[in-house]
XYZ file of C-alpha atoms in Angstrom:
211
model
C -3.794 23.709 -6.511
C -0.411 23.086 -8.038
C 0.294 21.696 -11.478
C 0.784 18.126 -12.663
C 4.479 18.631 -11.925
C 3.654 18.254 -8.231
C 3.512 14.493 -8.596
C 6.957 14.487 -10.139
C 8.102 16.699 -7.273
C 6.879 14.137 -4.756
C 8.612 11.402 -6.728
C 11.895 13.325 -6.680
C 11.564 13.814 -2.938
C 11.099 10.083 -2.386
C 13.923 9.149 -4.758
C 16.288 11.428 -2.835
C 15.658 9.713 0.511
C 18.387 7.571 2.069
C 18.208 3.868 1.231
C 16.291 1.924 3.854
C 16.553 -1.718 2.726
C 19.967 -2.504 1.302
C 20.183 -0.428 -1.898
C 16.400 0.096 -1.920
C 14.218 2.950 -0.712
C 11.112 1.121 0.467
C 8.028 3.357 0.340
C 4.837 2.047 1.979
C 1.338 3.135 0.986
C -1.168 2.094 3.644
C -4.829 2.810 4.286
C -8.182 1.131 4.615
C -9.361 -1.330 1.991
C -10.950 0.658 -0.829
C -9.102 3.884 0.009
C -7.368 4.194 -3.364
C -3.929 2.787 -2.529
C -3.445 0.763 -5.712
C -4.408 3.604 -8.050
C -2.220 6.117 -6.240
C 0.679 3.650 -6.162
C 0.390 3.162 -9.905
C 0.479 6.882 -10.615
C 3.339 7.456 -8.220
C 5.274 4.555 -9.747
C 4.839 6.143 -13.161
C 6.135 9.462 -11.851
C 9.127 7.562 -10.467
C 9.975 6.361 -13.956
C 8.382 2.929 -13.679
C 9.256 1.970 -10.114
C 8.103 -1.555 -9.175
C 5.022 -1.935 -6.982
C 4.548 -4.847 -4.599
C 0.853 -5.380 -3.843
C 0.248 -6.961 -0.449
C -2.896 -8.581 -1.852
C -0.449 -10.870 -3.657
C 1.302 -11.715 -0.383
C -1.806 -12.315 1.729
C -4.139 -15.297 1.353
C -7.622 -16.416 2.356
C -6.169 -18.072 5.442
C -3.732 -15.242 6.258
C -5.324 -11.883 5.571
C -2.767 -10.235 7.859
C -0.491 -13.081 8.907
C 1.898 -12.685 5.999
C 4.802 -10.772 7.530
C 7.097 -13.809 7.900
C 6.558 -14.777 4.256
C 7.274 -11.206 3.169
C 10.406 -11.091 5.320
C 11.969 -14.291 4.023
C 10.911 -14.022 0.369
C 11.313 -10.278 -0.222
C 12.846 -8.183 2.554
C 15.885 -10.312 3.370
C 17.066 -10.768 -0.232
C 16.608 -7.087 -1.081
C 18.399 -6.061 2.117
C 21.379 -8.052 0.855
C 21.207 -6.444 -2.568
C 19.908 -9.647 -4.153
C 16.853 -10.287 -6.304
C 13.808 -11.477 -4.384
C 12.201 -14.685 -5.587
C 8.692 -14.691 -4.182
C 5.480 -16.602 -4.768
C 2.251 -14.593 -5.131
C -1.152 -15.899 -4.067
C -3.830 -16.768 -6.624
C -7.129 -15.671 -5.047
C -9.177 -17.567 -7.628
C -7.207 -20.818 -7.566
C -6.561 -20.496 -3.808
C -2.900 -21.469 -4.166
C 0.527 -19.851 -4.368
C 2.498 -19.564 -7.585
C 4.114 -19.246 -9.999
C 7.271 -17.589 -8.714
C 8.091 -13.981 -9.548
C 11.415 -12.150 -9.418
C 11.754 -8.682 -7.904
C 15.110 -7.025 -8.585
C 16.547 -4.445 -6.175
C 15.400 -1.035 -7.424
C 16.255 2.470 -6.256
C 12.628 2.879 -5.127
C 10.161 0.091 -4.388
C 6.546 0.844 -3.528
C 4.717 -1.603 -1.275
C 0.990 -0.959 -1.091
C -1.752 -2.630 0.871
C -3.573 -2.676 4.165
C -0.909 -3.130 6.809
C 2.024 -1.884 4.720
C 2.939 0.386 7.602
C 2.786 -2.265 10.329
C 5.402 -2.241 13.072
C 7.320 -5.174 11.571
C 7.879 -3.225 8.325
C 8.464 0.278 9.642
C 12.189 -0.225 10.429
C 12.707 -1.023 6.726
C 10.763 1.949 5.334
C 12.163 5.150 3.897
C 8.695 6.748 4.006
C 5.195 5.743 5.123
C 2.269 7.256 3.230
C -1.292 6.915 4.506
C -4.376 7.304 2.296
C -6.546 9.674 4.312
C -9.937 8.263 3.279
C -12.392 7.519 6.119
C -12.895 3.842 6.900
C -16.634 3.771 6.233
C -16.209 5.531 2.888
C -13.357 3.229 1.897
C -15.233 0.054 2.780
C -18.376 1.183 0.955
C -16.315 1.907 -2.136
C -14.667 -1.516 -1.895
C -18.002 -3.311 -1.551
C -19.438 -1.416 -4.522
C -16.362 -2.260 -6.576
C -16.374 -5.985 -5.808
C -20.108 -6.592 -6.055
C -22.622 -8.562 -4.069
C -20.962 -11.921 -4.748
C -18.076 -10.925 -2.448
C -20.284 -9.606 0.331
C -19.426 -12.480 2.683
C -15.720 -11.943 2.076
C -16.078 -8.262 2.912
C -17.894 -9.088 6.147
C -14.899 -11.145 7.237
C -12.428 -8.626 5.899
C -13.903 -5.728 7.837
C -13.643 -7.665 11.089
C -10.046 -8.644 10.308
C -8.993 -5.136 9.288
C -10.586 -3.584 12.345
C -8.749 -6.054 14.590
C -5.446 -5.483 12.785
C -5.436 -1.699 13.064
C -6.654 -1.929 16.657
C -3.525 -3.856 17.647
C -1.065 -2.519 15.051
C -2.097 0.935 13.774
C -0.245 2.563 10.891
C -1.678 6.066 10.645
C -0.053 7.460 13.829
C 3.338 6.697 12.289
C 2.644 8.053 8.794
C 5.145 10.552 7.405
C 2.721 11.741 4.731
C -1.075 11.881 4.569
C -2.572 11.642 1.072
C -6.082 12.930 0.367
C -8.102 12.650 -2.807
C -9.435 15.917 -4.174
C -11.548 16.877 -7.141
C -8.505 17.131 -9.413
C -6.220 14.428 -8.043
C -4.437 14.291 -4.718
C -3.332 16.533 -1.890
C -0.605 15.503 0.509
C 0.858 16.867 3.702
C 3.167 15.859 6.513
C 1.663 13.330 8.868
C 2.039 12.756 12.563
C 5.220 10.769 11.989
C 6.896 13.575 10.062
C 7.646 17.245 10.439
C 4.656 19.542 10.199
C 4.563 21.465 6.960
C 2.368 23.171 4.421
C 0.022 20.819 2.540
C 0.969 20.307 -1.087
C -1.241 19.399 -3.993
C -0.695 16.563 -6.424
C -2.935 16.903 -9.446
C -3.129 14.971 -12.657
C -6.368 16.009 -14.296
C -7.716 12.457 -14.239
C -10.907 11.342 -12.571
C -10.646 9.994 -9.068
C -9.623 6.362 -8.650
C -12.386 3.904 -7.913
C -10.388 1.592 -5.667
């Protein structure tokens, strides 16, 4: 295992990539629901000096679990590609409505995390695609345990939708980096979309994320 500095090393590597969306380096973190994407994105954002994180849960909705790419394109991708601030409207899962508007300024690095972040419509805009290498069954069980029995029906529908999405539009085969959780943090290595290399370790001494 390497030291805590490994996470900063990964951050420096990402920050040094060529811009992929106007002045922005768009970094996607994809994986199954419950695989730990949000927690990893938060820690990586911190290592990047407070890089913004766009959560695709805020872009999706009850009616469009995966049919959000046009909304993301017009509200976020197009403005950032032109070097302008993105004015976008997140979804309220409790109120079942969109709003209020948020502003996302062009940043040197922007993390976008969520199931489907590495879909084919987004890949041309990405500087790097990271995949959380947690098995589907383990991820889904963790997600169900996290959300409780009251969301069991939602998870039933979600699992069907996620399975259908990745069947028609897989992300993992195109991942540049595979991220695995270990007992002390994270390990990462080149994925099938990148150049084969020696696995590196990213450790932080914290307990493993629960989501």
